[in-house]
XYZ file of C-alpha atoms in Angstrom:
280
model
C 61.206 78.431 65.911
C 57.482 78.640 65.273
C 56.727 77.133 68.705
C 58.881 79.672 70.559
C 57.416 82.516 68.541
C 53.925 81.332 69.437
C 54.680 81.205 73.187
C 56.267 84.655 73.138
C 53.316 86.059 71.248
C 50.911 84.396 73.688
C 52.574 86.078 76.651
C 53.939 89.350 75.353
C 50.710 90.506 73.755
C 49.116 90.533 77.216
C 48.896 93.648 79.403
C 51.319 94.607 82.185
C 49.659 91.911 84.285
C 50.868 89.500 81.541
C 47.823 87.249 81.589
C 44.405 88.925 81.602
C 41.412 86.616 81.671
C 40.019 86.341 78.147
C 36.304 86.270 77.450
C 36.777 83.324 75.088
C 39.441 80.779 75.968
C 41.900 79.949 73.211
C 43.562 76.684 72.225
C 47.360 76.877 72.560
C 48.244 73.274 71.652
C 46.585 70.077 70.440
C 47.673 66.465 70.506
C 45.344 64.290 68.445
C 41.894 65.236 69.772
C 43.057 66.703 73.098
C 43.380 70.471 73.497
C 45.421 72.591 75.872
C 43.718 75.880 76.648
C 45.219 79.323 77.197
C 43.647 79.561 80.660
C 45.447 76.420 81.852
C 48.859 77.795 80.834
C 48.083 81.162 82.407
C 47.005 79.411 85.614
C 50.458 77.989 86.336
C 52.239 81.374 86.172
C 52.505 83.050 89.619
C 51.458 86.720 89.829
C 54.158 89.349 89.257
C 56.422 86.890 87.419
C 58.763 88.652 84.994
C 58.138 88.417 81.255
C 61.252 86.292 80.623
C 60.415 83.863 83.439
C 56.790 83.699 82.320
C 57.815 82.775 78.788
C 60.164 80.073 80.098
C 57.541 78.596 82.434
C 54.861 78.591 79.720
C 57.199 77.028 77.169
C 58.207 74.241 79.576
C 54.627 73.595 80.634
C 53.410 73.262 77.028
C 56.283 70.965 76.067
C 55.682 68.745 79.094
C 51.950 68.649 78.379
C 52.561 67.613 74.758
C 54.977 64.863 75.837
C 52.518 63.480 78.417
C 49.699 63.413 75.876
C 51.878 61.601 73.324
C 52.957 59.029 75.912
C 49.363 58.548 77.029
C 48.295 58.000 73.407
C 51.015 55.370 72.952
C 50.011 53.685 76.210
C 46.375 53.482 75.149
C 47.421 52.073 71.768
C 49.777 49.421 73.092
C 48.337 48.225 76.414
C 45.765 45.473 76.605
C 42.280 46.160 77.976
C 43.276 44.399 81.162
C 46.444 46.498 81.494
C 44.462 49.700 80.886
C 41.965 48.885 83.629
C 43.262 51.065 86.474
C 39.932 51.632 88.183
C 40.844 49.382 91.129
C 44.272 51.050 91.560
C 42.738 54.529 91.484
C 40.060 53.456 93.957
C 42.642 51.953 96.322
C 44.823 55.052 96.090
C 41.878 57.358 96.763
C 40.844 55.269 99.762
C 44.396 55.288 101.151
C 44.702 59.075 100.793
C 41.333 59.733 102.461
C 42.128 57.408 105.384
C 45.544 59.038 105.807
C 44.030 62.531 105.852
C 41.394 61.483 108.378
C 44.002 59.946 110.671
C 46.249 63.001 110.376
C 43.341 65.280 111.259
C 42.593 63.273 114.390
C 46.262 63.028 115.308
C 46.666 66.806 115.000
C 43.611 67.291 117.222
C 44.383 64.688 119.858
C 48.196 64.539 119.968
C 49.152 68.203 119.816
C 50.438 68.331 123.389
C 54.146 68.046 124.153
C 55.743 64.893 125.533
C 56.142 65.182 129.305
C 59.644 65.818 130.588
C 59.347 62.874 132.982
C 58.554 60.450 130.152
C 61.574 61.619 128.173
C 63.821 61.136 131.195
C 62.323 57.707 131.909
C 62.855 56.551 128.326
C 66.449 57.802 128.439
C 67.201 55.927 131.683
C 65.656 52.711 130.381
C 67.356 52.836 126.973
C 70.772 54.391 127.594
C 72.524 51.578 125.763
C 70.899 52.825 122.552
C 72.549 56.241 122.856
C 76.252 55.384 122.711
C 78.245 58.112 120.966
C 80.089 57.241 117.769
C 82.020 60.533 117.855
C 83.101 62.920 120.647
C 80.778 65.818 121.472
C 81.557 69.028 123.341
C 80.197 72.270 124.687
C 82.556 74.951 123.466
C 83.286 78.545 122.511
C 84.905 79.203 119.142
C 85.948 82.463 117.514
C 88.192 83.840 114.799
C 90.000 87.162 115.210
C 91.980 89.049 112.578
C 95.590 89.672 113.535
C 94.845 93.383 113.249
C 92.314 93.270 116.109
C 93.181 95.589 119.062
C 94.256 94.570 122.571
C 94.975 90.928 121.669
C 97.150 90.387 124.753
C 94.327 91.452 127.072
C 91.880 89.316 125.113
C 94.097 86.242 125.560
C 93.960 86.721 129.344
C 90.162 86.814 129.246
C 90.184 83.719 127.040
C 92.228 81.714 129.568
C 90.310 82.980 132.618
C 87.447 81.102 134.267
C 86.051 84.183 136.005
C 82.559 85.154 134.904
C 83.474 88.835 134.600
C 86.314 87.942 132.214
C 83.969 85.714 130.196
C 81.580 88.645 129.877
C 84.402 90.944 128.748
C 85.509 88.345 126.180
C 81.945 88.046 124.941
C 81.677 91.816 124.407
C 85.095 91.929 122.720
C 84.259 89.116 120.271
C 80.895 90.604 119.347
C 82.747 93.746 118.281
C 85.942 92.378 116.707
C 85.568 88.674 115.774
C 85.056 87.501 112.193
C 83.190 84.526 113.636
C 82.011 83.998 117.200
C 79.834 81.142 118.414
C 79.047 79.448 121.706
C 76.445 77.244 119.923
C 73.804 78.332 122.445
C 75.567 76.145 124.982
C 74.385 73.047 123.079
C 76.388 69.903 122.464
C 78.204 69.784 119.137
C 80.376 67.195 117.398
C 84.050 67.931 118.039
C 85.032 67.089 114.457
C 82.868 69.977 113.248
C 84.961 72.423 115.298
C 88.249 70.871 114.212
C 87.231 71.375 110.598
C 87.043 75.117 111.261
C 90.674 75.337 112.358
C 93.891 75.540 110.273
C 95.549 72.448 111.710
C 95.695 68.698 111.144
C 92.864 66.952 113.018
C 95.177 64.373 114.584
C 97.399 67.110 116.008
C 94.376 68.932 117.384
C 93.126 65.737 119.040
C 96.518 65.180 120.682
C 96.679 68.799 121.856
C 93.198 68.576 123.338
C 94.367 65.761 125.610
C 96.747 68.237 127.238
C 94.638 71.389 127.346
C 91.038 72.494 126.852
C 92.026 75.824 125.266
C 93.555 75.783 121.791
C 94.899 78.750 119.809
C 95.981 78.420 116.172
C 96.860 80.898 113.467
C 97.311 81.351 109.761
C 98.581 84.302 107.741
C 95.612 86.542 108.568
C 93.767 85.229 111.634
C 93.926 83.706 115.097
C 91.592 80.781 115.881
C 90.434 80.238 119.462
C 88.698 77.117 120.769
C 87.772 76.569 124.416
C 86.198 73.269 125.454
C 83.840 73.625 128.420
C 82.587 70.012 128.601
C 83.327 66.867 126.641
C 81.836 63.396 126.156
C 84.189 60.953 124.502
C 83.406 58.467 121.781
C 81.611 55.302 123.028
C 80.326 57.103 126.117
C 76.596 57.291 126.765
C 75.322 60.535 125.261
C 73.972 63.118 127.734
C 70.223 63.528 127.826
C 70.333 67.065 126.418
C 72.061 65.770 123.292
C 69.433 63.115 122.537
C 66.340 64.861 123.925
C 64.950 65.751 120.480
C 65.568 62.230 119.214
C 63.770 60.706 122.201
C 60.886 63.175 121.782
C 60.434 62.052 118.168
C 60.574 58.389 119.214
C 57.911 58.909 121.883
C 55.697 60.975 119.577
C 55.863 58.291 116.914
C 55.128 55.596 119.490
C 52.157 57.624 120.742
C 50.950 58.055 117.164
C 51.115 54.316 116.453
C 49.247 53.544 119.686
C 46.601 56.112 118.804
C 46.110 54.625 115.326
C 45.833 51.128 116.794
C 43.268 52.285 119.362
C 41.349 54.155 116.673
C 41.075 51.060 114.475
C 40.000 48.975 117.454
C 37.352 51.525 118.499
C 35.801 51.946 115.049
C 35.589 48.157 114.660
C 33.920 47.740 118.048
C 31.507 50.601 117.303
C 30.620 49.184 113.883
C 29.904 45.730 115.327
C 27.875 47.235 118.178
C 25.745 49.268 115.743
C 25.514 46.315 113.363
C 27.168 48.197 110.522
C 29.351 45.190 109.796
C 28.438 41.654 108.885
C 31.050 39.018 108.213
C 29.686 35.870 106.550
């Protein structure tokens, strides 16, 4: 195609940098009286982009530019003068963006500090009813060992033990031999996520967990080990550690809204005091 040939020629005739700045800019496309310049196409290509990717990006950019210009021409032809008058919309949009940026700048300056631990705990105590679990969560250790791993009998003893020295030995063993090993940084995690990692029906796993906190399963190649350290059942109040981030976001947003409200109040009071505002 002539168009493709033109784009390839535009790009491939450049130096190893692909797009040297030309002394005189060149027109690469026109739609009616509007021109697309070589420099604009070059400007959208990141440095060190390969030749093939550069050609693709330039081709897409030119095609999109042509389509936009054609649509704009049709819009100008077919819309009434009233419909084409977007000055007020552009002005409103510009005003909204500038106000938003100003507020964000002040918020970043004034609200950068962390939410106090005491406030998080207070909010949790006063709003516990809002943090009811809709699925069980646990603190757990999960790992997968190949059936070819050494000393599996000894490892099973460490797995069932509650002694710290045995836990440390198990940790060292899994780091060396496990295909997957995770204690999830001792954070709370949804139980269904762990069940989905095991080769067993979820209902059977749930029933087994009622009898024991340590579950071992296997398939043709691997053993799967799951030890539950703590559990919160469905419809229980979630522990604070599980909802701490959520509460922090709630309090930060609340603080932000209060700040914006105070800001608007202050600038109004200042404007009235300095007689910058007159309402007739």
